[in-house]
Tab-separated table of C-alpha atoms and ligand atoms in Angstrom:
chain	number	residue	atom	x	y	z
A	454	MET	CA	-28.173	50.841	43.256
A	455	SER	CA	-24.494	50.683	44.173
A	456	ASN	CA	-22.538	47.268	43.684
A	457	VAL	CA	-20.041	45.885	45.471
A	458	LEU	CA	-17.329	47.690	44.191
A	459	ASP	CA	-18.703	50.853	44.656
A	460	HIS	CA	-19.278	50.162	47.924
A	461	TYR	CA	-15.526	48.631	48.292
A	462	HIS	CA	-13.943	51.729	46.908
A	463	PHE	CA	-15.930	53.998	49.122
A	464	LEU	CA	-14.951	52.189	52.384
A	465	HIS	CA	-11.205	51.507	51.275
A	466	GLU	CA	-10.774	55.230	51.233
A	467	ILE	CA	-11.867	55.778	54.887
A	468	PRO	CA	-10.116	53.288	57.003
A	469	GLU	CA	-10.963	53.623	60.850
A	470	LEU	CA	-9.469	51.706	63.882
A	471	GLY	CA	-11.226	49.189	66.104
A	472	PHE	CA	-14.319	51.281	67.849
A	473	GLU	CA	-13.403	54.063	65.783
A	474	GLU	CA	-15.208	53.140	62.666
A	475	PHE	CA	-17.854	56.203	62.759
A	476	LYS	CA	-17.838	57.114	59.038
A	477	THR	CA	-17.598	53.628	57.916
A	478	SER	CA	-20.453	52.475	60.243
A	479	ALA	CA	-22.715	55.548	59.000
A	480	TYR	CA	-21.856	55.043	55.384
A	481	ILE	CA	-23.043	51.037	55.760
A	482	ALA	CA	-26.416	52.078	57.914
A	483	ASP	CA	-27.211	54.345	55.514
A	484	GLN	CA	-26.928	52.482	52.456
A	485	LEU	CA	-28.996	49.919	54.473
A	486	GLU	CA	-31.853	52.413	55.317
A	487	ARG	CA	-31.561	53.583	51.638
A	488	ALA	CA	-32.416	49.950	50.556
A	489	GLY	CA	-35.102	49.620	52.810
A	490	LEU	CA	-33.761	47.477	55.636
A	491	LYS	CA	-34.439	47.773	59.305
A	492	VAL	CA	-31.471	49.079	61.051
A	493	THR	CA	-30.290	49.456	64.431
A	494	ARG	CA	-27.054	51.416	65.051
A	495	ASN	CA	-24.683	51.968	68.061
A	496	ILE	CA	-25.163	48.372	69.463
A	497	ASN	CA	-24.183	48.349	72.872
A	498	GLY	CA	-22.923	51.848	72.829
A	499	THR	CA	-20.265	50.851	69.882
A	500	THR	CA	-20.454	51.640	65.941
A	501	GLY	CA	-21.702	48.057	65.740
A	502	ILE	CA	-24.925	47.890	63.370
A	503	VAL	CA	-27.680	45.010	63.119
A	504	ALA	CA	-29.941	45.186	60.169
A	505	GLU	CA	-32.624	42.962	59.301
A	506	ILE	CA	-34.927	41.428	56.560
A	507	ASP	CA	-38.108	40.038	58.096
A	508	SER	CA	-40.048	37.690	55.532
A	509	GLY	CA	-43.056	37.710	58.022
A	510	ALA	CA	-43.164	34.147	57.973
A	511	PRO	CA	-42.398	31.590	60.551
A	512	GLY	CA	-39.065	30.246	59.979
A	513	PRO	CA	-35.375	30.253	60.908
A	514	VAL	CA	-33.303	33.292	61.833
A	515	LEU	CA	-29.940	33.187	59.981
A	516	ALA	CA	-27.262	36.005	60.629
A	517	LEU	CA	-24.565	37.021	58.203
A	518	ARG	CA	-21.289	38.725	59.878
A	519	ALA	CA	-19.034	41.440	58.614
A	520	ASP	CA	-16.084	43.231	60.342
A	521	MET	CA	-15.543	46.951	59.577
A	522	ASP	CA	-12.305	47.932	61.137
A	523	ALA	CA	-8.662	48.720	59.818
A	524	LEU	CA	-5.234	48.058	61.434
A	525	GLY	CA	-3.102	50.662	62.570
A	526	HIS	CA	0.226	50.875	60.775
A	527	ILE	CA	3.647	52.821	61.076
A	528	ILE	CA	4.242	53.578	57.235
A	529	ASP	CA	7.286	56.097	56.584
A	530	GLY	CA	7.204	56.732	60.241
A	531	GLN	CA	3.754	57.873	60.376
A	532	PRO	CA	1.019	56.057	62.239
A	533	CYS	CA	-2.048	55.427	60.036
A	534	ALA	CA	-4.963	53.193	59.721
A	535	ARG	CA	-5.248	51.013	56.649
A	536	HIS	CA	-7.296	48.069	55.535
A	537	THR	CA	-4.931	45.318	55.402
A	538	CYS	CA	-6.970	42.639	56.683
A	539	GLY	CA	-9.753	43.301	54.020
A	540	HIS	CA	-12.527	44.206	56.296
A	541	ASP	CA	-13.499	46.800	54.065
A	542	GLY	CA	-13.909	44.193	51.148
A	543	HIS	CA	-16.280	41.763	53.841
A	544	SER	CA	-18.369	44.829	54.460
A	545	SER	CA	-19.008	45.363	51.070
A	546	VAL	CA	-19.978	41.937	50.366
A	547	VAL	CA	-22.375	41.520	53.196
A	548	LEU	CA	-24.103	44.928	52.615
A	549	THR	CA	-24.323	44.293	48.656
A	550	ALA	CA	-25.783	40.802	49.485
A	551	ALA	CA	-27.964	42.310	51.903
A	552	GLN	CA	-29.488	45.059	49.540
A	553	GLU	CA	-29.703	42.263	46.561
A	554	LEU	CA	-31.610	39.701	48.720
A	555	LEU	CA	-34.193	42.482	49.743
A	556	GLU	CA	-34.463	43.732	46.020
A	557	GLU	CA	-35.003	40.133	44.876
A	558	GLY	CA	-37.397	38.765	47.700
A	559	THR	CA	-35.117	36.091	48.576
A	560	VAL	CA	-36.035	35.769	52.133
A	561	LYS	CA	-39.495	33.847	52.284
A	562	LYS	CA	-39.236	32.486	55.931
A	563	GLY	CA	-37.909	33.529	58.728
A	564	ARG	CA	-35.537	36.406	59.550
A	565	LEU	CA	-32.232	37.389	58.121
A	566	LYS	CA	-30.025	39.512	60.516
A	567	LEU	CA	-26.793	41.475	59.281
A	568	LEU	CA	-24.025	42.027	61.667
A	569	PHE	CA	-21.618	44.737	61.005
A	570	GLN	CA	-19.097	44.468	63.887
A	571	PRO	CA	-16.306	46.968	65.417
A	572	ALA	CA	-13.219	46.004	66.285
A	573	GLU	CA	-12.185	42.708	65.171
A	574	GLU	CA	-8.223	43.374	65.525
A	575	LEU	CA	-8.795	44.025	69.169
A	576	GLY	CA	-10.244	40.773	69.916
A	577	ALA	CA	-13.410	42.975	71.512
A	578	GLY	CA	-15.870	43.717	68.639
A	579	ALA	CA	-17.849	40.456	68.566
A	580	LEU	CA	-18.095	40.250	72.371
A	581	ALA	CA	-19.798	43.725	72.403
A	582	MET	CA	-21.987	42.663	69.787
A	583	VAL	CA	-23.055	39.500	71.741
A	584	GLU	CA	-23.260	41.591	75.063
A	585	GLY	CA	-25.629	44.017	73.235
A	586	GLY	CA	-27.877	41.018	72.392
A	587	ALA	CA	-27.248	41.042	68.504
A	588	LEU	CA	-27.112	37.254	68.508
A	589	ASP	CA	-30.131	36.202	71.029
A	590	ASP	CA	-32.335	35.454	68.669
A	591	VAL	CA	-30.084	33.707	65.903
A	592	GLU	CA	-30.118	30.002	65.180
A	593	MET	CA	-27.022	30.070	62.509
A	594	ILE	CA	-24.719	32.609	62.098
A	595	LEU	CA	-21.903	32.715	59.021
A	596	GLY	CA	-18.842	34.694	58.603
A	597	PHE	CA	-16.029	34.783	56.087
A	598	HIS	CA	-12.416	36.126	55.356
A	599	LEU	CA	-10.598	36.690	52.230
A	600	ARG	CA	-7.764	34.028	51.808
A	601	PRO	CA	-4.069	34.469	51.004
A	602	LEU	CA	-3.203	33.439	47.669
A	603	GLU	CA	-1.092	30.152	48.847
A	604	GLU	CA	-4.386	28.855	50.560
A	605	CYS	CA	-6.810	29.136	47.562
A	606	GLN	CA	-7.037	31.214	43.999
A	607	VAL	CA	-9.889	33.207	42.760
A	608	GLY	CA	-12.656	30.828	41.609
A	609	GLN	CA	-12.226	28.614	44.777
A	610	ALA	CA	-13.549	29.118	48.135
A	611	VAL	CA	-12.944	27.027	51.347
A	612	PRO	CA	-16.095	25.709	53.305
A	613	ALA	CA	-14.507	25.884	56.518
A	614	VAL	CA	-11.464	27.481	58.101
A	615	TYR	CA	-10.502	26.208	61.546
A	616	TYR	CA	-8.876	29.426	63.118
A	617	SER	CA	-6.598	28.876	66.476
A	618	ALA	CA	-6.854	30.564	69.908
A	619	CYS	CA	-4.492	33.174	70.520
A	620	SER	CA	-3.890	34.873	74.015
A	621	THR	CA	-1.396	37.837	74.630
A	622	LEU	CA	-0.063	37.793	78.125
A	623	GLU	CA	1.924	40.754	79.589
A	624	ALA	CA	4.257	40.436	82.649
A	625	THR	CA	5.094	43.548	84.458
A	626	ILE	CA	8.367	42.267	86.440
A	627	LYS	CA	9.429	44.597	89.605
A	628	GLY	CA	12.689	44.184	91.391
A	629	ALA	CA	14.654	46.991	93.449
A	630	PRO	CA	16.802	49.770	92.266
A	631	ALA	CA	20.395	50.257	93.203
A	632	HIS	CA	23.496	51.775	92.146
A	633	ALA	CA	25.152	49.755	89.533
A	634	ALA	CA	28.369	49.719	92.033
A	635	ARG	CA	26.083	48.124	94.522
A	636	PRO	CA	24.133	45.450	92.608
A	637	HIS	CA	23.519	43.258	95.757
A	638	LEU	CA	21.678	45.966	97.161
A	639	GLY	CA	18.799	45.593	94.479
A	640	VAL	CA	16.970	43.159	92.345
A	641	ASN	CA	17.791	43.278	88.775
A	642	ALA	CA	14.500	43.256	86.901
A	643	LEU	CA	16.066	42.619	83.621
A	644	ASP	CA	17.575	39.499	85.030
A	645	ALA	CA	14.356	38.621	86.116
A	646	ALA	CA	12.787	39.146	82.929
A	647	VAL	CA	15.442	36.877	80.985
A	648	GLN	CA	14.630	34.245	83.543
A	649	ALA	CA	11.242	34.404	82.652
A	650	VAL	CA	11.755	34.316	78.744
A	651	GLN	CA	14.055	31.320	79.356
A	652	ALA	CA	11.583	29.655	81.539
A	653	VAL	CA	8.548	30.005	79.353
A	654	ASN	CA	10.713	28.606	76.486
A	655	THR	CA	10.900	25.331	78.356
A	656	ILE	CA	7.275	24.553	78.194
A	657	HIS	CA	5.999	21.496	76.944
A	658	LEU	CA	2.476	20.436	75.788
A	659	ALA	CA	1.548	16.882	74.776
A	660	PRO	CA	3.258	16.240	71.509
A	661	GLY	CA	0.210	15.578	69.564
A	662	LEU	CA	-1.358	18.953	70.059
A	663	SER	CA	-0.709	22.148	67.866
A	664	TRP	CA	0.646	25.143	69.942
A	665	SER	CA	3.029	27.811	70.031
A	666	VAL	CA	4.508	30.188	72.631
A	667	LYS	CA	7.076	32.875	72.147
A	668	ALA	CA	8.378	36.321	73.762
A	669	THR	CA	7.499	39.458	71.297
A	670	ARG	CA	8.154	42.286	73.185
A	671	PHE	CA	10.793	42.910	75.713
A	672	LEU	CA	10.888	46.533	77.555
A	673	CYS	CA	13.472	47.498	80.148
A	674	ASP	CA	15.227	50.675	80.785
A	675	ALA	CA	15.985	52.449	83.874
A	676	GLY	CA	16.927	55.538	81.866
A	677	VAL	CA	20.411	55.314	83.071
A	678	THR	CA	22.822	52.908	82.470
A	679	ASN	CA	24.466	52.937	85.529
A	680	SER	CA	21.738	51.951	87.793
A	681	VAL	CA	20.123	48.331	88.438
A	682	PRO	CA	16.830	48.489	86.648
A	683	ASP	CA	13.753	47.584	88.784
A	684	GLU	CA	11.128	47.317	86.092
A	685	ALA	CA	10.690	45.329	82.947
A	686	ARG	CA	7.938	44.239	80.884
A	687	VAL	CA	7.416	41.346	78.726
A	688	VAL	CA	5.059	40.042	76.142
A	689	TRP	CA	4.002	36.888	74.954
A	690	ASP	CA	1.852	35.298	72.081
A	691	LEU	CA	0.282	32.118	72.855
A	692	ARG	CA	-1.220	30.088	70.275
A	693	SER	CA	-3.311	26.838	70.383
A	694	GLN	CA	-5.302	24.758	67.523
A	695	GLU	CA	-8.171	24.137	70.277
A	696	ASN	CA	-9.895	26.001	72.969
A	697	ALA	CA	-8.855	23.409	76.100
A	698	PRO	CA	-5.149	23.222	75.692
A	699	MET	CA	-4.985	27.188	75.647
A	700	THR	CA	-6.200	27.080	79.365
A	701	LEU	CA	-3.653	24.773	80.176
A	702	LEU	CA	-1.090	26.644	78.377
A	703	LYS	CA	-1.878	29.943	80.022
A	704	GLU	CA	-1.772	28.572	83.199
A	705	LYS	CA	1.788	27.002	82.483
A	706	VAL	CA	2.719	30.343	80.891
A	707	THR	CA	2.072	32.142	83.994
A	708	GLN	CA	3.448	29.982	86.588
A	709	ALA	CA	6.571	29.581	84.909
A	710	ILE	CA	7.195	33.475	84.527
A	711	LEU	CA	5.756	34.046	88.516
A	712	HIS	CA	8.563	30.938	89.618
A	713	SER	CA	11.351	32.253	87.497
A	714	VAL	CA	11.256	35.845	88.605
A	715	ALA	CA	10.930	34.728	92.180
A	716	ALA	CA	14.112	32.778	92.197
A	717	VAL	CA	15.978	35.883	91.696
A	718	GLY	CA	13.961	38.018	94.221
A	719	ALA	CA	11.592	39.669	92.033
A	720	THR	CA	7.882	39.699	91.723
A	721	ALA	CA	5.543	39.716	88.618
A	722	GLU	CA	2.027	40.474	87.669
A	723	VAL	CA	0.315	38.632	84.404
A	724	VAL	CA	-2.416	40.268	82.668
A	725	VAL	CA	-4.049	38.937	79.606
A	726	LEU	CA	-3.805	42.152	76.802
A	727	LYS	CA	-5.985	40.381	74.188
A	728	GLU	CA	-7.511	36.873	73.403
A	729	MET	CA	-9.537	34.751	71.006
A	730	PRO	CA	-11.078	31.408	71.331
A	731	ALA	CA	-10.070	28.696	68.477
A	732	ALA	CA	-12.830	28.193	65.953
A	733	GLU	CA	-16.087	26.326	67.085
A	734	ILE	CA	-17.482	25.324	63.615
A	735	HIS	CA	-21.127	23.461	63.331
A	736	ASP	CA	-21.203	21.035	60.470
A	737	ASP	CA	-24.998	21.720	59.616
A	738	ALA	CA	-23.435	25.355	58.735
A	739	THR	CA	-20.712	23.848	56.672
A	740	GLU	CA	-22.729	21.649	54.649
A	741	ILE	CA	-24.809	24.859	53.598
A	742	ILE	CA	-21.692	26.717	52.861
A	743	ARG	CA	-20.283	23.662	50.834
A	744	ALA	CA	-23.453	23.382	48.595
A	745	ALA	CA	-23.394	27.358	48.207
A	746	ILE	CA	-19.961	27.287	47.045
A	747	THR	CA	-20.630	24.364	44.589
A	748	GLU	CA	-23.431	25.958	43.074
A	749	VAL	CA	-21.652	29.597	42.505
A	750	LEU	CA	-17.984	27.991	41.564
A	751	GLY	CA	-18.956	24.345	40.399
A	752	GLU	CA	-17.221	21.488	42.062
A	753	SER	CA	-13.829	22.560	41.063
A	754	GLY	CA	-14.236	25.764	43.204
A	755	LEU	CA	-14.839	23.824	46.648
A	756	THR	CA	-11.713	23.131	48.247
A	757	ALA	CA	-11.051	21.120	51.135
A	758	ALA	CA	-11.481	22.638	55.018
A	759	LYS	CA	-8.267	24.577	56.396
A	760	THR	CA	-6.606	25.036	59.601
A	761	THR	CA	-4.611	28.272	60.409
A	762	PRO	CA	-2.404	29.544	63.298
A	763	GLY	CA	-4.377	32.849	62.769
A	764	SER	CA	-7.175	34.038	65.073
A	765	GLU	CA	-10.614	35.739	64.545
A	766	ASP	CA	-12.987	37.054	66.973
A	767	PHE	CA	-15.806	35.477	65.131
A	768	PHE	CA	-15.618	32.704	67.056
A	769	TYR	CA	-16.847	34.464	70.178
A	770	TYR	CA	-20.262	34.143	68.806
A	771	PRO	CA	-20.400	30.253	69.105
A	772	VAL	CA	-18.271	30.283	72.093
A	773	LYS	CA	-20.425	32.853	73.946
A	774	ARG	CA	-23.588	31.442	72.655
A	775	PRO	CA	-23.206	27.499	72.311
A	776	ALA	CA	-26.671	27.085	70.755
A	777	VAL	CA	-25.915	29.382	67.546
A	778	LYS	CA	-24.525	26.968	65.046
A	779	ALA	CA	-21.595	29.046	63.299
A	780	GLY	CA	-19.811	28.590	59.738
A	781	PHE	CA	-16.754	30.446	58.690
A	782	TRP	CA	-15.741	30.159	55.105
A	783	GLY	CA	-13.049	31.538	52.779
A	784	LEU	CA	-12.836	33.247	49.504
A	785	GLY	CA	-10.001	32.747	47.287
A	786	THR	CA	-9.010	36.245	46.048
A	787	ASN	CA	-5.198	36.189	45.043
A	788	LEU	CA	-4.226	38.109	47.902
A	789	VAL	CA	-0.598	38.903	48.281
A	790	PRO	CA	1.765	39.495	49.628
A	791	GLY	CA	-0.296	38.633	52.653
A	792	LEU	CA	-3.124	39.612	55.316
A	793	HIS	CA	-1.692	42.492	57.805
A	794	HIS	CA	1.110	43.290	55.257
A	795	PRO	CA	1.285	47.460	54.704
A	796	ASP	CA	1.195	46.546	50.959
A	797	MET	CA	-1.746	43.840	50.954
A	798	HIS	CA	-3.972	43.682	47.799
A	799	PHE	CA	-6.229	41.158	46.014
A	800	ASP	CA	-8.363	40.852	42.829
A	801	ILE	CA	-11.241	43.106	43.776
A	802	HIS	CA	-13.454	41.400	41.342
A	803	SER	CA	-13.721	38.281	43.291
A	804	LEU	CA	-15.886	40.180	46.040
A	805	ALA	CA	-18.618	39.515	43.429
A	806	ILE	CA	-18.206	35.788	44.156
A	807	GLY	CA	-18.476	36.431	47.777
A	808	VAL	CA	-21.939	38.165	47.428
A	809	ASN	CA	-23.230	35.334	45.327
A	810	ILE	CA	-21.763	32.898	47.643
A	811	PHE	CA	-23.657	34.342	50.651
A	812	LYS	CA	-26.717	34.986	48.852
A	813	ALA	CA	-26.986	31.139	47.857
A	814	CYS	CA	-26.624	30.388	51.416
A	815	VAL	CA	-29.211	32.680	52.373
A	816	ARG	CA	-31.571	30.883	49.792
A	817	ARG	CA	-30.768	27.653	51.103
A	818	VAL	CA	-32.009	28.626	54.721
A	819	LEU	CA	-34.766	31.022	54.163
A	820	GLY	CA	-35.756	30.895	50.223
B	1255	ZN	ZN1	-6.569	40.944	60.568
B	1256	ZN	ZN1	-9.419	39.916	59.190
């Protein structure tokens, strides 16, 4: 039977973008079937997989979740997919844990489900799994992520990672074209877009809240420099540590854009390109993870819970299915220079620790 590093090396060499994880998904599903698990492919018409170990005895239904997609980078001028968020590591860990748990007969009551989801980076894979019914009979779901070196090191793990909500808004701003010699006959979309950026920068939320908003893309080109441009597109990245203030922030940003462009005679259409909810973590799940980390790494390996301004589409599972208890932990891997960096790398021997922590979680719930 393959071990976690064999799986990792194979998956690392075939990085695929969100919803295009065809080879990745086929490899994982084949490996699970070969080990004797019941496997359902193409969840909701995607590359998503659900596998299951059924004890045959009554008991809880626990799910472990891995993501499968790579990121699209432009390296040396060439677009390419690369595993710079470590989802190849996540899939390898959950796949290996599933194989070993079946082989060792650990699941003695209830059922264990293994979710391999597509398109985490697109913020759409978890939603597709939920809509495909993957969570309908699940009582608890556990996920994890490799953590960067500054958060924890090999031999340590984080029992709960509190991710932020993020939302990406795009405004298409419409003015009216005119010859640059006669600007009074047009509406300059570039001017309007600048107003919108400035207006959004004046937004305030209560000082006790943790949030941010910033413009991250500004596109305006009429093709010539001697005419008044009639269209501009601006993108803003919004963050909030909690879900409720994100609703308020989105509303404030949208109103600031609409009113500021109207002040110069332009109009705007605002759309959400992508969003992910903030962490909704259940204490019962964190307690199981905490005990599992302590069992595998000892007290010295257990760090405090962490908050991060990053986002994870995992939290669509508890947000869309509030009855499901969710836990999300972080694995120390000495990962540098950072997640999403084109040269991201980590100590791959830490993956075996991840397998053991997940197995200890399963033993506590279904053993
Ligand atoms: Zn990522
Ligand atoms: Zn990730």
